[in-house]
Amino acid sequence: ATVGAVRERAPGERRVALVPEAVTLLRRAGLDVLIEAGAGSGAWFTDADYTAVGASVVSPDELYAHADAVLCVGPPDEETATALRSGQTLIGLLEPMRHPALVRDLTERGIRTVSLDLLPRTLSRAQSMDALTSQANVAGYKAALLAADSYDRFLPMLTTAAGTMRPAQVLVLGAGVAGLQAIATARRLGAVVTAYDVRPESRGEVESLGARFLDTARPPDGGSGAGQGGYARELTDEEQRAQREALDTHIARSDIVITTAQVPGRKPPLLVTAAVIARMMPGSVVVDLAASDLGGNVEGTEPDKTEVLDNGVTLIGAGRLPSAMATAASTAYARNLVAVLRHLVRDGEIVLDPADEITAALMGANPWKGGEPS
Ligand code: NAD
């Protein structure tokens, strides 16, 4: 079979679905590989890098004409979606929960979709295919660096001839994949890190990274905020109020706050209000990884927008952080894609077997991603 990686068309998107090392692996698995001209340039891979490992660099028309499976990172734009033809398979982070119409229209036109974001997260044999994890890892790392870059003091405790500088106090809210990587990165930079998550089982992971786990803000009555599939559930209004009250003192005292809390299929929970930001010290930095058009974890953040408030607090609404580290993000994503394709390929052909648990999930047999179907 032939697979073809398209150039991403979303504004500001620099990632690419396949990097040269992935081409080598796919060819070894018996696949022919096409790359749209210029597809890798945002991640610093040239067309020549791809031809050197046996891919054919082609125009979009040639790609759509010959590829059995079209590989992408984010959901396709309208032009790409229109160019796909019946019998083709589209593989990528298609966000079917956010754009249900896209997948529905493609399916009606006889195009099969494989959405990496529908992968069951807790199946250990699917871990190598987990693109949400690989991309969240990049986002968490970059969020810590962005915070450090905007913070006008040192993160580590430094003892110099001029005396001792105290280490920065970093608070990470939401200790999933991105949060844990933000914790690890802030720790490597020498900060003192505290973290919090509604899922009580995240305590061990937080502590193993050398951070302190805040449990004062657990849902009342010692209840758990864990939902299904390893994800959090949405807290009730009452629980959210209690949580914010318990967190406020810690937020106000922190030099850097990084928020990463998400509940699948829901608006991100509001954890940091304008009232508590007003209590933070001038020079403090807040990075909201959950910033989205639906709102984020921090009141007043917008994706891709940095604002210095009148009280000297910098609010950073994260945009596409994985794209901001396009080479690492693409390399990891391409490894996930190779694992998915190896799972699907039998005797050189792509076989979508609905009886296979992983394949069925990727095809949307179970479009449930924690919480309730929405
Ligand atoms: P996510 O992006 O959906 O959410 C990020 C974090 O926010 C989660 O840890 C969640 O518990 C937390 N959160 C939600 N509401 C909150 C609130 N009100 N206050 C504080 N925190 C809140 O999560 P994710 O990073 O995609 O990870 C989801 C789950 O999948 C985790 O349990 C993770 O460990 C698990 N996971 C497992 C594997 C594996 O075993 N192969 C791989 C990746 C992820």
Coordinates of C-alpha atoms and ligand atoms in Angstrom, one line a residue:
A1 CA 0.0 0.0 0.0
T2 CA 1.0 3.6 -0.4
V3 CA 0.8 6.2 2.4
G4 CA 1.2 10.0 1.8
A5 CA 1.9 12.7 4.3
V6 CA 0.3 16.1 3.5
R7 CA 1.6 19.5 4.3
E8 CA -0.4 20.9 7.3
R9 CA -2.5 23.9 6.4
A10 CA -3.7 25.2 9.7
P11 CA -2.4 28.7 10.4
G12 CA 0.8 28.6 12.5
E13 CA 1.0 24.7 12.3
R14 CA 4.7 23.7 11.7
R15 CA 4.4 20.0 12.5
V16 CA 4.5 17.3 9.9
A17 CA 3.0 13.8 10.1
L18 CA 6.1 11.9 8.9
V19 CA 9.8 12.7 9.6
P20 CA 12.6 11.0 7.6
E21 CA 13.4 8.3 10.2
A22 CA 9.7 7.3 10.1
V23 CA 9.8 6.9 6.3
T24 CA 12.6 4.4 6.7
L25 CA 10.5 2.4 9.2
L26 CA 7.4 2.4 7.0
R27 CA 9.4 1.3 3.9
R28 CA 10.8 -1.5 6.0
A29 CA 7.2 -2.4 6.9
G30 CA 6.5 -2.8 3.1
L31 CA 4.8 0.6 2.4
D32 CA 5.5 3.1 -0.3
V33 CA 5.7 6.6 1.1
L34 CA 4.7 9.9 -0.6
I35 CA 5.4 13.4 0.9
E36 CA 3.8 16.5 -0.2
A37 CA 6.6 19.0 -1.3
G38 CA 7.6 21.3 1.5
A39 CA 5.6 19.3 4.1
G40 CA 8.6 19.1 6.5
S41 CA 10.0 22.6 6.1
G42 CA 8.3 23.9 9.3
A43 CA 10.0 21.2 11.3
W44 CA 13.4 21.7 9.5
F45 CA 13.2 18.7 7.2
T46 CA 13.9 19.3 3.5
D47 CA 12.4 17.5 0.6
A48 CA 15.9 16.1 0.0
D49 CA 15.9 14.6 3.5
Y50 CA 12.8 12.6 2.5
T51 CA 14.0 11.5 -0.9
A52 CA 17.3 10.3 0.7
V53 CA 15.3 7.7 2.7
G54 CA 13.2 6.6 -0.3
A55 CA 10.1 8.7 -0.1
S56 CA 8.7 10.3 -3.3
V57 CA 8.1 14.1 -3.0
V58 CA 4.9 14.9 -4.8
S59 CA 2.3 17.6 -5.5
P60 CA -1.0 17.5 -3.6
D61 CA -2.8 16.2 -6.7
E62 CA -0.4 13.3 -7.1
L63 CA -0.6 12.5 -3.4
Y64 CA -4.4 12.3 -3.4
A65 CA -4.4 10.3 -6.6
H66 CA -2.0 7.6 -5.4
A67 CA -2.2 7.4 -1.6
D68 CA -4.3 4.6 0.0
A69 CA -3.9 6.3 3.3
V70 CA -3.4 10.1 3.8
L71 CA -1.5 11.0 6.9
C72 CA -1.9 14.3 8.7
V73 CA -1.3 15.9 12.1
G74 CA -4.4 18.1 12.8
P75 CA -7.8 17.9 11.2
P76 CA -7.8 18.6 7.4
D77 CA -8.9 22.0 6.0
E78 CA -11.8 22.0 3.6
E79 CA -9.7 21.8 0.5
T80 CA -7.9 18.7 1.8
A81 CA -11.1 17.1 2.9
T82 CA -12.6 17.7 -0.5
A83 CA -9.6 16.3 -2.3
L84 CA -9.9 12.9 -0.5
R85 CA -11.7 10.2 -2.5
S86 CA -13.8 7.2 -1.7
G87 CA -11.8 4.2 -0.5
Q88 CA -9.0 6.3 1.0
T89 CA -8.2 6.3 4.7
L90 CA -7.4 9.5 6.5
I91 CA -5.2 9.1 9.6
G92 CA -4.4 11.9 12.1
L93 CA -5.5 13.7 15.2
L94 CA -8.9 14.4 13.6
E95 CA -10.6 15.8 16.8
P96 CA -13.9 14.1 16.0
M97 CA -15.4 15.3 19.3
R98 CA -14.8 18.9 18.3
H99 CA -15.6 18.6 14.6
P100 CA -18.2 15.8 14.4
A101 CA -19.4 17.0 11.0
L102 CA -16.0 16.5 9.4
V103 CA -15.8 12.8 10.2
R104 CA -19.4 12.3 9.4
D105 CA -19.1 13.9 6.0
L106 CA -15.9 11.9 5.2
T107 CA -17.6 8.7 6.2
E108 CA -20.6 9.4 4.0
R109 CA -18.3 9.9 1.1
G110 CA -16.7 6.5 1.7
I111 CA -13.5 7.8 3.3
R112 CA -12.4 5.9 6.3
T113 CA -11.1 7.8 9.3
V114 CA -8.5 6.7 11.9
S115 CA -8.4 9.3 14.7
L116 CA -5.4 9.0 16.9
D117 CA -7.2 11.0 19.5
L118 CA -9.7 8.1 20.0
L119 CA -7.0 5.7 21.2
P120 CA -7.8 4.0 24.5
R121 CA -5.3 5.7 26.9
T122 CA -5.1 2.9 29.5
L123 CA -4.3 0.0 27.2
S124 CA -0.6 -0.7 27.6
R125 CA -0.1 -2.3 24.2
A126 CA -1.4 0.9 22.6
Q127 CA 1.1 3.2 24.4
S128 CA 3.4 3.5 21.5
M129 CA 0.5 4.9 19.4
D130 CA -0.5 7.5 21.9
A131 CA -0.1 10.8 20.1
L132 CA -2.1 12.8 22.7
T133 CA 0.6 11.7 25.2
S134 CA 3.5 12.5 23.0
Q135 CA 2.2 16.0 22.1
A136 CA 1.1 16.8 25.7
N137 CA 4.6 15.9 26.8
V138 CA 6.1 18.5 24.4
A139 CA 3.5 21.1 25.5
G140 CA 4.2 20.6 29.2
Y141 CA 8.0 21.0 28.6
K142 CA 7.5 24.1 26.5
A143 CA 5.0 25.6 29.0
A144 CA 7.7 25.4 31.8
L145 CA 10.3 27.1 29.5
L146 CA 7.8 29.9 28.5
A147 CA 7.2 30.5 32.2
A148 CA 10.9 30.6 33.0
D149 CA 11.6 32.9 30.1
S150 CA 9.0 35.5 31.2
Y151 CA 10.0 35.3 34.9
D152 CA 12.6 37.9 35.7
R153 CA 14.4 36.0 38.4
F154 CA 16.3 32.7 38.6
L155 CA 14.4 29.4 39.0
P156 CA 17.1 27.6 41.1
M157 CA 18.4 28.6 44.4
L158 CA 21.8 30.3 43.6
T159 CA 24.5 31.0 46.0
T160 CA 27.0 33.5 44.5
A161 CA 29.5 36.1 45.8
A162 CA 26.5 38.5 45.8
G163 CA 24.6 36.3 48.2
T164 CA 21.9 33.7 48.0
M165 CA 18.9 33.9 45.7
R166 CA 15.8 32.0 46.8
P167 CA 14.4 29.4 44.3
A168 CA 11.2 30.1 42.5
Q169 CA 7.9 28.6 43.8
V170 CA 6.1 26.9 40.9
L171 CA 2.5 25.6 41.2
V172 CA 1.3 23.2 38.5
L173 CA -2.5 22.6 38.4
G174 CA -3.5 19.4 36.6
A175 CA -0.9 16.6 36.8
G176 CA -1.8 14.6 33.6
V177 CA 0.8 14.1 30.9
A178 CA 1.5 17.8 30.2
G179 CA 1.4 18.8 33.9
L180 CA 3.9 16.0 34.9
Q181 CA 6.3 17.1 32.2
A182 CA 5.9 20.8 33.3
I183 CA 6.7 19.7 36.8
A184 CA 9.8 17.7 35.7
T185 CA 11.1 20.5 33.6
A186 CA 10.6 23.2 36.3
R187 CA 12.4 20.8 38.7
R188 CA 15.3 20.4 36.3
L189 CA 15.6 24.1 36.2
G190 CA 15.8 24.1 40.0
A191 CA 12.4 25.5 41.0
V192 CA 10.5 24.3 44.1
V193 CA 7.4 22.7 42.7
T194 CA 3.9 22.1 44.2
A195 CA 1.2 20.4 42.1
Y196 CA -2.4 19.5 42.4
D197 CA -4.9 17.2 40.5
V198 CA -8.4 16.1 41.2
R199 CA -7.4 12.5 40.6
P200 CA -5.9 11.3 43.9
E201 CA -3.8 8.6 42.1
S202 CA -1.7 11.4 40.6
R203 CA -0.1 12.0 44.0
G204 CA 2.5 9.3 43.6
E205 CA 3.5 10.5 40.2
V206 CA 3.9 14.1 41.4
E207 CA 5.9 13.0 44.4
S208 CA 8.2 10.8 42.4
L209 CA 9.2 13.9 40.4
G210 CA 10.3 15.6 43.6
A211 CA 7.3 17.9 43.8
R212 CA 4.9 18.3 46.7
F213 CA 1.3 17.2 46.2
L214 CA -1.4 19.6 47.5
D215 CA -4.3 17.6 48.8
T216 CA -6.1 20.4 50.6
A217 CA -8.1 21.1 47.5
R218 CA -9.5 17.6 46.9
P219 CA -13.3 17.4 46.4
P220 CA -15.1 17.7 49.7
D221 CA -15.7 14.6 51.9
G222 CA -12.4 13.1 50.6
G223 CA -14.2 12.3 47.4
S224 CA -12.3 11.6 44.1
G225 CA -12.4 13.7 41.0
A226 CA -11.5 10.6 38.9
G227 CA -13.8 9.8 36.0
Q228 CA -13.7 7.0 33.4
G229 CA -10.8 5.9 31.3
G230 CA -8.2 7.4 33.6
Y231 CA -9.6 10.9 33.0
A232 CA -11.0 13.4 35.4
R233 CA -14.8 14.0 35.8
E234 CA -16.4 17.4 35.7
L235 CA -16.7 18.7 39.3
T236 CA -20.1 20.0 40.5
D237 CA -20.4 23.8 41.0
E238 CA -20.2 23.4 44.7
E239 CA -17.0 21.2 44.5
Q240 CA -15.4 23.8 42.1
R241 CA -16.1 26.6 44.5
A242 CA -14.5 24.7 47.4
Q243 CA -11.6 23.7 45.2
R244 CA -10.9 27.3 44.2
E245 CA -11.1 28.5 47.8
A246 CA -8.5 25.9 48.9
L247 CA -6.2 26.7 45.9
D248 CA -6.3 30.5 46.2
T249 CA -3.8 30.9 49.0
H250 CA -1.3 28.7 47.2
I251 CA -1.8 30.5 43.9
A252 CA -1.4 33.9 45.4
R253 CA 1.9 32.8 47.0
S254 CA 3.4 31.3 43.8
D255 CA 5.9 32.9 41.5
I256 CA 4.8 30.8 38.5
V257 CA 1.5 29.0 38.0
I258 CA 1.1 26.5 35.1
T259 CA -2.3 25.2 34.5
T260 CA -3.1 22.1 32.4
A261 CA -6.5 20.8 33.7
Q262 CA -8.8 19.3 31.1
V263 CA -12.0 17.2 31.2
P264 CA -12.6 15.4 27.9
G265 CA -15.4 16.8 25.9
R266 CA -16.0 19.6 28.4
K267 CA -15.1 23.3 28.8
P268 CA -11.8 23.4 30.8
P269 CA -12.4 24.0 34.6
L270 CA -11.8 27.5 35.8
L271 CA -9.1 27.3 38.5
V272 CA -7.5 30.7 38.6
T273 CA -9.9 33.7 38.9
A274 CA -9.1 37.3 38.2
A275 CA -9.6 37.9 42.0
V276 CA -6.7 35.6 42.9
I277 CA -4.5 36.9 40.1
A278 CA -5.0 40.4 41.6
R279 CA -3.4 39.0 44.8
M280 CA -0.2 37.7 43.1
M281 CA 3.1 39.5 43.4
P282 CA 4.3 41.7 40.5
G283 CA 6.6 39.7 38.3
S284 CA 4.7 36.5 38.7
V285 CA 3.8 34.5 35.6
V286 CA 0.8 32.4 34.8
V287 CA 0.8 30.0 31.9
D288 CA -2.6 28.5 30.8
L289 CA -2.1 25.4 28.7
A290 CA -5.8 24.9 28.6
A291 CA -6.5 28.3 27.0
S292 CA -9.0 27.8 24.2
D293 CA -11.8 29.6 22.4
L294 CA -14.1 28.0 25.1
G295 CA -12.1 29.6 27.9
G296 CA -9.3 28.1 29.9
N297 CA -8.2 27.3 33.5
V298 CA -7.3 31.0 34.0
E299 CA -9.8 33.9 33.9
G300 CA -8.8 36.2 31.0
T301 CA -6.4 34.1 29.0
E302 CA -6.8 33.6 25.3
P303 CA -4.8 31.2 23.1
D304 CA -1.6 32.6 21.7
K305 CA -1.9 35.8 23.8
T306 CA 0.5 37.1 26.4
E307 CA -0.6 40.1 28.5
V308 CA 1.1 41.9 31.3
L309 CA -1.6 43.0 33.8
D310 CA -1.5 46.4 35.6
N311 CA -0.4 44.6 38.8
G312 CA 2.7 43.2 37.0
V313 CA 1.5 39.7 36.6
T314 CA 2.2 38.1 33.1
L315 CA -0.7 36.0 31.8
I316 CA 0.3 33.6 29.0
G317 CA -2.4 31.8 27.1
A318 CA -0.7 28.9 25.4
G319 CA -1.4 28.4 21.7
R320 CA -0.1 25.4 19.8
L321 CA 2.8 24.6 22.0
P322 CA 3.7 21.3 20.2
S323 CA 3.9 23.3 17.0
A324 CA 6.3 25.7 18.7
M325 CA 8.7 22.7 19.1
A326 CA 7.9 21.3 15.7
T327 CA 10.9 19.0 15.3
A328 CA 10.5 17.2 18.6
A329 CA 6.7 17.1 18.3
S330 CA 6.8 15.8 14.7
T331 CA 9.4 13.2 15.5
A332 CA 7.3 11.8 18.4
Y333 CA 4.1 12.0 16.4
A334 CA 5.6 10.2 13.5
R335 CA 6.7 7.4 15.8
N336 CA 3.1 7.1 17.0
L337 CA 1.9 7.0 13.4
V338 CA 4.4 4.2 12.6
A339 CA 3.1 2.2 15.5
V340 CA -0.5 2.7 14.3
L341 CA 0.4 1.7 10.7
R342 CA 2.4 -1.3 11.9
H343 CA -0.8 -2.3 13.8
L344 CA -2.9 -1.9 10.7
V345 CA -0.7 -3.3 7.9
R346 CA -1.0 -6.9 7.0
D347 CA 1.0 -8.3 4.0
G348 CA 1.7 -4.7 2.9
E349 CA -1.9 -3.7 2.8
I350 CA -3.8 -1.5 5.3
V351 CA -6.5 -3.6 6.9
L352 CA -9.1 -1.9 9.2
D353 CA -10.4 -4.8 11.2
P354 CA -13.4 -3.8 13.3
A355 CA -13.0 -6.9 15.4
D356 CA -9.7 -5.5 16.7
E357 CA -10.1 -3.4 19.9
I358 CA -7.6 -0.8 19.1
T359 CA -8.6 -0.4 15.4
A360 CA -12.3 -0.2 16.3
A361 CA -11.6 2.5 18.8
L362 CA -9.4 4.5 16.3
M363 CA -12.2 4.3 13.8
G364 CA -14.7 5.7 16.2
A365 CA -16.6 2.6 17.3
N366 CA -16.4 4.0 20.8
P367 CA -16.3 7.8 20.4
W368 CA -16.2 8.2 24.1
K369 CA -13.2 9.8 25.7
G370 CA -13.8 9.8 29.4
G371 CA -16.8 11.5 31.1
E372 CA -20.0 10.9 29.2
P373 CA -20.6 10.8 25.4
S374 CA -21.2 14.4 24.3
Ligands
NAD1 P1 -6.1 15.6 30.4 O1 -5.4 16.4 29.4 O2 -7.5 15.1 30.0 O3 -6.2 16.4 31.7 C1 -5.1 16.9 32.4 C2 -5.2 16.8 33.8 O4 -6.1 17.7 34.4 C3 -5.7 15.4 34.3 O5 -4.7 14.8 35.1 C4 -6.9 15.6 35.0 O6 -7.1 14.8 36.1 C5 -6.7 17.1 35.5 N1 -7.9 17.8 35.9 C6 -9.1 17.8 35.4 N2 -10.0 18.6 36.1 C7 -9.3 19.2 37.1 C8 -9.5 20.1 38.1 N3 -10.8 20.6 38.3 N4 -8.5 20.4 39.0 C9 -7.3 19.9 38.8 N5 -7.0 19.0 37.9 C10 -7.9 18.6 37.0 O7 -5.3 14.4 30.8 P2 -4.1 13.6 30.1 O8 -2.9 14.2 30.4 O9 -4.6 13.3 28.7 O10 -4.1 12.2 30.9 C11 -5.4 11.5 31.1 C12 -5.2 10.3 31.8 O11 -4.6 9.3 31.0 C13 -4.3 10.3 33.0 O12 -4.8 9.5 34.0 C14 -3.0 9.8 32.5 O13 -2.1 9.3 33.5 C15 -3.5 8.7 31.6 N6 -2.6 8.3 30.7 C16 -2.3 6.9 30.7 C17 -1.4 6.5 29.8 C18 -1.0 5.0 29.7 O14 -1.2 4.4 30.7 N7 -0.6 4.5 28.6 C19 -0.8 7.3 28.8 C20 -1.2 8.6 28.8 C21 -2.1 9.1 29.7

